[in-house]
């Protein structure tokens, strides 16, 4: 397009920027550089929101402060988030002007990744172009129809995935928690001596099966498993991405908690109530004890457990560092302890330190300042080494724990903010 003047003015949300028309041609922002390729005023209005031919001014109805930071990137080559602005909103501005997340500084990239993973919102350039193309009347009608059809799926998904999203979700979460607590109580009660004595007597009479539906505990357990199975199936059906659903840690834990029940039922039906049942007894007890994973289902409904899981997922590097800080001193101190307490041909060697693997146990309980007292050095050099082991454990373990603590606080505030926002939405829905 042949501009009327040699100076082009960009008006972004009321803030004006003047550039020579030669600069517009090779401008780093693709939306601005597209103005030079426009052959008519109609094509110009497809790039910007308004155009003043007399002043050669292009108006963009966008966030002025965000564009100011983007211009700082054009000038200095460093792009950071605008303070007090949502990361996703700024990312949307970046995409509008033709930038990608790779242009952000590393610290801001990590903030954006965390924000997108928490909100399950992923913007892309193709999505923005699609939104611009949906301005046609026919396409917009089709989108509205599709949204109405999928509205009930969204409501079902939020009901099962977000316990604070609605009154129905809270009721469903409360029922799920009750079933989890009941199943945990039954699992704990089944390990009591009196319960086990009655079970053994019944097994000897060939009249008792721990998973039998004729026994009250078997009925309660079957009802709990039925609820967990139905809940898992419904959540799988209404999920957006079935593969992503299967890969989620909490869903894997649900599967591990439900599957042993059906395996134990199948094994009981195959072996029958005879001598073969005793051979499969150990396997059945192991499978039954795996149902302790049910308690992790409480993470769906309690903020503290969610914070713990999110912190561990974000601090896996720090966790590896913590493990490394334990393993390296453990190898050094265990070798020295075995040498000082047993390997120097002493008159009365300490048999607790007969090998390096045995000494590793002493190093771990010393570095973590637990000190069970089952193993302890008896020589003076061994006691000096024990003191050094304790002091080094305090120092080395404190270093990565500091980073984990700060990440935990950050994750807690993020989840607390999300929970408060959902609670406000719930209050508005209740009032309506």
Coordinates of C-alpha atoms in Angstrom, one line a residue, residues 22-418:
X22 CA 10.5 2.0 5.6
X23 CA 10.6 0.6 9.2
X24 CA 7.1 -0.8 8.9
X25 CA 8.2 -3.1 6.1
X26 CA 10.7 -5.0 8.2
X27 CA 9.1 -4.5 11.6
X28 CA 9.7 -7.5 14.0
X29 CA 6.0 -7.8 14.8
X30 CA 4.3 -9.7 12.0
X31 CA 0.9 -7.9 12.4
X32 CA 2.6 -4.5 11.9
X33 CA 4.7 -5.6 9.0
X34 CA 1.6 -6.9 7.3
X35 CA 0.4 -3.3 6.9
X36 CA 3.1 -2.7 4.3
X37 CA 1.7 -5.5 2.1
X38 CA -1.9 -4.2 2.2
X39 CA -3.0 -3.0 -1.3
X40 CA -6.2 -1.3 -0.2
X41 CA -7.9 0.3 2.8
X42 CA -10.1 -2.8 3.1
X43 CA -7.1 -5.0 3.6
X44 CA -5.7 -2.5 6.1
X45 CA -8.9 -2.8 8.2
X46 CA -8.4 -6.6 8.2
X47 CA -5.1 -6.0 10.1
X48 CA -6.1 -3.1 12.4
X49 CA -9.3 -1.9 13.8
X50 CA -9.5 1.6 12.2
X51 CA -7.5 3.7 9.8
X52 CA -7.2 7.5 9.4
X53 CA -6.0 8.3 5.9
X54 CA -5.4 12.0 6.5
X55 CA -3.1 11.5 9.5
X56 CA -1.9 8.0 8.2
X57 CA -2.8 6.6 11.6
X58 CA -3.6 2.9 12.3
X59 CA -5.7 2.2 15.4
X60 CA -5.5 -1.1 17.3
X61 CA -8.0 -1.7 20.1
X62 CA -5.5 -3.7 22.3
X63 CA -3.9 -3.4 25.7
X64 CA -1.6 -0.4 25.6
X65 CA 0.7 -1.3 28.5
X66 CA 1.2 -4.8 27.1
X67 CA 2.2 -3.4 23.8
X68 CA 4.6 -1.1 25.6
X69 CA 6.4 -4.1 27.0
X70 CA 6.4 -5.7 23.6
X71 CA 8.0 -2.6 22.2
X72 CA 10.7 -2.9 24.8
X73 CA 11.3 -6.4 23.5
X74 CA 11.6 -4.9 19.9
X75 CA 14.1 -2.4 21.2
X76 CA 16.2 -4.4 23.7
X77 CA 15.5 -8.1 22.8
X78 CA 14.1 -9.1 26.2
X79 CA 10.4 -9.9 26.8
X80 CA 8.9 -10.1 30.3
X81 CA 5.4 -10.1 31.7
X82 CA 3.6 -6.9 32.6
X83 CA 3.4 -6.6 36.4
X84 CA -0.1 -7.2 37.8
X85 CA -1.4 -8.6 34.5
X86 CA -2.5 -12.2 34.0
X87 CA 0.1 -14.3 32.2
X88 CA -2.5 -15.8 29.8
X89 CA -3.9 -12.3 28.9
X90 CA -0.4 -11.1 28.1
X91 CA 0.3 -14.3 26.1
X92 CA -2.9 -13.6 24.1
X93 CA -1.5 -10.1 23.3
X94 CA 1.8 -11.7 22.2
X95 CA 0.0 -14.0 19.8
X96 CA -2.0 -11.1 18.4
X97 CA 1.2 -9.2 17.5
X98 CA 2.9 -12.3 16.1
X99 CA 5.1 -13.4 19.0
X100 CA 5.4 -16.9 20.6
X101 CA 6.2 -18.2 24.1
X102 CA 9.8 -18.9 23.0
X103 CA 10.4 -15.1 22.9
X104 CA 9.8 -14.8 26.6
X105 CA 12.6 -14.9 29.1
X106 CA 13.1 -18.3 30.8
X107 CA 11.6 -17.3 34.1
X108 CA 8.5 -16.0 32.4
X109 CA 8.3 -19.1 30.2
X110 CA 8.1 -21.2 33.4
X111 CA 5.4 -19.0 34.9
X112 CA 3.4 -19.3 31.7
X113 CA 3.8 -23.1 31.6
X114 CA 2.7 -23.4 35.2
X115 CA -0.3 -21.1 34.6
X116 CA -1.4 -23.0 31.5
X117 CA -1.0 -26.4 33.2
X118 CA -3.1 -25.2 36.1
X119 CA -5.8 -23.7 34.1
X120 CA -5.8 -26.3 31.2
X121 CA -5.9 -23.4 28.7
X122 CA -3.6 -23.5 25.8
X123 CA -3.5 -20.6 23.3
X124 CA -1.9 -21.0 19.9
X125 CA -1.6 -18.9 16.8
X126 CA -3.9 -21.2 14.9
X127 CA -6.6 -20.8 17.5
X128 CA -6.4 -17.0 17.3
X129 CA -6.6 -17.1 13.5
X130 CA -9.6 -19.5 13.8
X131 CA -11.3 -17.0 16.1
X132 CA -10.8 -14.3 13.5
X133 CA -12.2 -16.5 10.7
X134 CA -15.3 -17.3 12.9
X135 CA -16.6 -13.8 12.4
X136 CA -18.7 -15.1 9.5
X137 CA -22.4 -15.5 10.4
X138 CA -22.7 -19.1 9.4
X139 CA -19.6 -20.2 11.2
X140 CA -20.7 -18.4 14.4
X141 CA -24.1 -20.1 14.2
X142 CA -22.4 -23.5 14.0
X143 CA -20.1 -22.7 16.9
X144 CA -23.1 -21.7 19.1
X145 CA -24.8 -24.9 18.2
X146 CA -21.8 -27.0 19.1
X147 CA -21.4 -25.1 22.3
X148 CA -25.0 -25.8 23.3
X149 CA -24.5 -29.5 22.5
X150 CA -21.4 -29.8 24.6
X151 CA -22.7 -27.6 27.5
X152 CA -24.0 -30.6 29.4
X153 CA -20.6 -32.4 29.0
X154 CA -18.8 -29.4 30.4
X155 CA -21.2 -29.3 33.3
X156 CA -20.7 -33.0 34.0
X157 CA -16.9 -32.6 33.7
X158 CA -16.8 -29.8 36.1
X159 CA -19.1 -31.6 38.5
X160 CA -16.8 -34.6 38.7
X161 CA -13.4 -32.9 38.4
X162 CA -13.9 -29.7 40.4
X163 CA -15.6 -30.3 43.8
X164 CA -16.2 -26.6 44.4
X165 CA -17.7 -25.8 41.0
X166 CA -21.4 -26.2 42.0
X167 CA -23.7 -27.5 44.7
X168 CA -24.0 -30.8 42.9
X169 CA -20.2 -31.2 42.7
X170 CA -19.9 -30.5 46.5
X171 CA -22.6 -33.2 47.2
X172 CA -20.9 -35.7 44.9
X173 CA -17.5 -34.9 46.6
X174 CA -18.9 -35.4 50.0
X175 CA -20.4 -38.8 49.1
X176 CA -17.1 -39.8 47.6
X177 CA -15.2 -38.8 50.7
X178 CA -17.7 -40.8 52.9
X179 CA -17.1 -43.9 50.7
X180 CA -13.4 -43.5 51.0
X181 CA -13.5 -43.2 54.8
X182 CA -15.8 -46.2 55.1
X183 CA -13.5 -48.3 52.9
X184 CA -10.5 -47.3 54.9
X185 CA -12.2 -48.1 58.2
X186 CA -13.2 -51.5 56.9
X187 CA -9.6 -52.2 55.7
X188 CA -8.2 -51.2 59.1
X189 CA -10.8 -53.2 61.1
X190 CA -10.0 -56.3 59.0
X191 CA -6.4 -56.3 60.4
X192 CA -7.5 -56.3 64.1
X193 CA -6.6 -59.5 66.0
X194 CA -10.2 -60.4 66.9
X195 CA -11.3 -59.9 63.3
X196 CA -8.4 -62.1 62.0
X197 CA -9.2 -64.8 64.6
X198 CA -12.8 -64.9 63.5
X199 CA -11.6 -65.0 59.8
X200 CA -9.3 -67.9 60.5
X201 CA -11.9 -69.9 62.3
X202 CA -14.3 -69.3 59.4
X203 CA -11.7 -70.3 56.8
X204 CA -11.1 -73.5 58.7
X205 CA -14.8 -74.3 58.5
X206 CA -14.8 -73.4 54.8
X207 CA -17.6 -71.0 55.3
X208 CA -16.0 -67.6 55.1
X209 CA -14.6 -65.6 52.1
X210 CA -13.3 -62.1 52.9
X211 CA -14.8 -60.8 49.6
X212 CA -18.1 -62.8 49.8
X213 CA -21.2 -60.8 49.3
X214 CA -22.9 -62.9 52.0
X215 CA -20.8 -61.3 54.7
X216 CA -21.6 -57.7 55.8
X217 CA -18.0 -56.6 55.3
X218 CA -18.1 -58.0 51.7
X219 CA -21.3 -56.1 51.0
X220 CA -19.9 -52.8 52.2
X221 CA -16.8 -53.4 50.3
X222 CA -18.7 -54.2 47.1
X223 CA -20.8 -51.1 47.4
X224 CA -17.7 -48.9 47.9
X225 CA -16.0 -50.5 44.9
X226 CA -19.1 -50.1 42.8
X227 CA -19.2 -46.4 43.6
X228 CA -15.5 -45.9 42.8
X229 CA -15.9 -47.9 39.5
X230 CA -19.0 -45.9 38.4
X231 CA -17.3 -42.6 39.2
X232 CA -14.2 -43.5 37.3
X233 CA -16.2 -44.7 34.3
X234 CA -18.2 -41.5 34.2
X235 CA -15.2 -39.3 34.5
X236 CA -13.5 -41.2 31.6
X237 CA -16.6 -40.8 29.4
X238 CA -16.9 -37.0 29.9
X239 CA -13.2 -36.3 29.7
X240 CA -11.9 -34.1 26.8
X241 CA -8.8 -36.2 26.0
X242 CA -9.1 -39.9 26.8
X243 CA -5.3 -40.5 26.5
X244 CA -4.5 -37.6 28.8
X245 CA -7.1 -38.9 31.3
X246 CA -5.4 -42.3 31.5
X247 CA -2.0 -40.7 32.0
X248 CA -3.0 -38.5 35.0
X249 CA -1.5 -39.7 38.3
X250 CA -4.7 -39.6 40.3
X251 CA -6.5 -41.7 37.7
X252 CA -3.7 -44.2 37.7
X253 CA -4.0 -44.5 41.5
X254 CA -7.8 -45.0 41.1
X255 CA -7.1 -47.9 38.7
X256 CA -4.6 -49.4 41.1
X257 CA -7.1 -49.1 44.0
X258 CA -10.0 -50.7 42.1
X259 CA -8.3 -53.4 40.1
X260 CA -7.2 -55.6 43.1
X261 CA -10.8 -56.1 44.2
X262 CA -11.8 -57.6 40.8
X263 CA -8.6 -59.7 40.6
X264 CA -9.2 -61.1 44.1
X265 CA -12.8 -61.9 43.3
X266 CA -11.7 -63.7 40.1
X267 CA -9.0 -65.6 41.9
X268 CA -11.5 -66.7 44.6
X269 CA -13.9 -67.9 41.9
X270 CA -11.2 -69.8 40.1
X271 CA -9.6 -71.5 43.2
X272 CA -12.8 -72.1 45.1
X273 CA -13.1 -72.5 48.9
X274 CA -10.6 -75.4 49.2
X275 CA -7.0 -76.0 49.7
X276 CA -6.0 -74.0 46.7
X277 CA -7.3 -70.9 48.4
X278 CA -4.6 -71.2 51.0
X279 CA -2.0 -71.1 48.2
X280 CA -3.5 -68.0 46.8
X281 CA -4.0 -66.5 50.3
X282 CA -0.8 -64.5 50.3
X283 CA -1.6 -63.0 46.9
X284 CA -5.1 -62.1 48.0
X285 CA -3.8 -60.4 51.1
X286 CA -1.4 -58.3 49.0
X287 CA -4.1 -57.3 46.6
X288 CA -6.4 -56.4 49.4
X289 CA -3.8 -54.3 51.1
X290 CA -3.3 -52.3 47.8
X291 CA -6.7 -50.8 48.4
X292 CA -4.9 -48.4 50.8
X293 CA -4.4 -46.3 47.7
X294 CA -8.0 -45.2 48.1
X295 CA -6.9 -42.7 50.7
X296 CA -5.0 -40.8 48.0
X297 CA -8.4 -40.2 46.3
X298 CA -8.9 -37.6 49.1
X299 CA -6.5 -35.4 47.1
X300 CA -9.3 -34.5 44.8
X301 CA -11.2 -32.9 47.6
X302 CA -8.6 -31.4 50.0
X303 CA -6.4 -28.5 49.2
X304 CA -3.5 -29.7 51.3
X305 CA -3.0 -32.9 49.4
X306 CA -3.4 -31.1 46.1
X307 CA -0.7 -28.7 47.2
X308 CA 1.6 -31.5 48.1
X309 CA 1.2 -33.2 44.7
X310 CA 1.6 -30.0 42.7
X311 CA 4.8 -29.2 44.7
X312 CA 6.3 -32.6 44.1
X313 CA 5.6 -32.3 40.4
X314 CA 7.2 -28.9 40.1
X315 CA 10.2 -29.7 42.4
X316 CA 11.3 -32.9 40.9
X317 CA 14.7 -31.4 40.2
X318 CA 15.1 -30.4 43.8
X319 CA 13.9 -33.8 44.9
X320 CA 16.6 -35.4 42.7
X321 CA 19.1 -33.0 44.2
X322 CA 18.0 -34.0 47.7
X323 CA 18.4 -37.6 46.9
X324 CA 21.9 -36.9 45.5
X325 CA 22.8 -35.0 48.6
X326 CA 21.9 -38.1 50.7
X327 CA 23.5 -40.8 48.5
X328 CA 26.9 -39.2 48.1
X329 CA 27.6 -38.6 51.8
X330 CA 26.1 -42.0 52.6
X331 CA 28.6 -43.7 50.3
X332 CA 31.5 -41.8 51.9
X333 CA 30.5 -42.1 55.6
X334 CA 29.4 -45.7 55.3
X335 CA 32.8 -46.7 53.9
X336 CA 34.7 -44.8 56.6
X337 CA 32.4 -46.1 59.4
X338 CA 33.0 -49.7 58.3
X339 CA 36.7 -49.1 58.2
X340 CA 36.9 -47.4 61.6
X341 CA 34.5 -49.8 63.4
X342 CA 35.3 -53.1 61.9
X343 CA 38.0 -53.1 59.2
X344 CA 41.1 -52.1 61.2
X345 CA 41.6 -55.5 62.8
X346 CA 40.4 -54.2 66.2
X347 CA 40.5 -56.4 69.3
X348 CA 36.7 -56.2 69.6
X349 CA 35.3 -55.1 66.2
X350 CA 31.8 -53.7 66.1
X351 CA 29.7 -56.4 64.3
X352 CA 27.0 -53.9 63.5
X353 CA 29.4 -52.3 60.9
X354 CA 30.5 -55.6 59.4
X355 CA 29.7 -54.4 55.8
X356 CA 29.3 -51.1 54.0
X357 CA 25.6 -51.8 53.2
X358 CA 25.0 -52.3 57.0
X359 CA 26.8 -49.0 57.7
X360 CA 24.6 -47.2 55.2
X361 CA 21.6 -47.7 57.5
X362 CA 23.5 -46.0 60.3
X363 CA 24.4 -43.1 58.0
X364 CA 20.8 -42.5 56.9
X365 CA 19.4 -42.4 60.4
X366 CA 22.3 -40.2 61.5
X367 CA 22.0 -37.7 58.7
X368 CA 18.3 -37.4 59.2
X369 CA 18.9 -37.0 63.0
X370 CA 16.5 -39.8 63.7
X371 CA 18.9 -42.0 65.7
X372 CA 17.0 -45.2 66.6
X373 CA 19.9 -46.4 68.7
X374 CA 20.1 -49.9 67.2
X375 CA 23.5 -49.1 65.8
X376 CA 26.1 -46.7 67.2
X377 CA 30.0 -46.4 67.0
X378 CA 32.1 -47.5 70.0
X379 CA 35.5 -46.2 68.9
X380 CA 36.6 -42.6 69.4
X381 CA 37.3 -42.1 65.6
X382 CA 33.9 -43.6 64.9
X383 CA 32.1 -41.2 67.2
X384 CA 33.9 -38.2 65.7
X385 CA 32.8 -39.5 62.3
X386 CA 29.3 -39.8 63.6
X387 CA 29.3 -36.2 64.7
X388 CA 30.5 -35.1 61.3
X389 CA 27.8 -37.2 59.7
X390 CA 25.0 -35.6 61.8
X391 CA 26.3 -32.0 61.1
X392 CA 26.7 -32.6 57.4
X393 CA 23.2 -34.1 57.2
X394 CA 21.7 -31.0 58.8
X395 CA 23.5 -28.7 56.4
X396 CA 23.1 -30.7 53.2
X397 CA 19.4 -31.5 53.7
X398 CA 18.5 -27.9 54.6
X399 CA 19.8 -26.6 51.2
X400 CA 17.3 -28.1 48.8
X401 CA 14.4 -28.2 51.3
X402 CA 14.5 -24.3 51.2
X403 CA 13.6 -24.3 47.5
X404 CA 10.9 -27.0 48.1
X405 CA 9.4 -24.9 50.9
X406 CA 9.1 -21.8 48.8
X407 CA 7.6 -23.8 45.9
X408 CA 5.1 -25.3 48.4
X409 CA 4.0 -21.8 49.6
X410 CA 3.6 -20.6 46.0
X411 CA 1.5 -23.7 45.0
X412 CA -0.6 -23.3 48.1
X413 CA -1.5 -19.7 47.3
X414 CA -2.2 -20.6 43.7
X415 CA -4.6 -23.4 44.6
X416 CA -6.2 -21.3 47.3
X417 CA -6.9 -18.5 44.8
X418 CA -8.5 -21.0 42.4

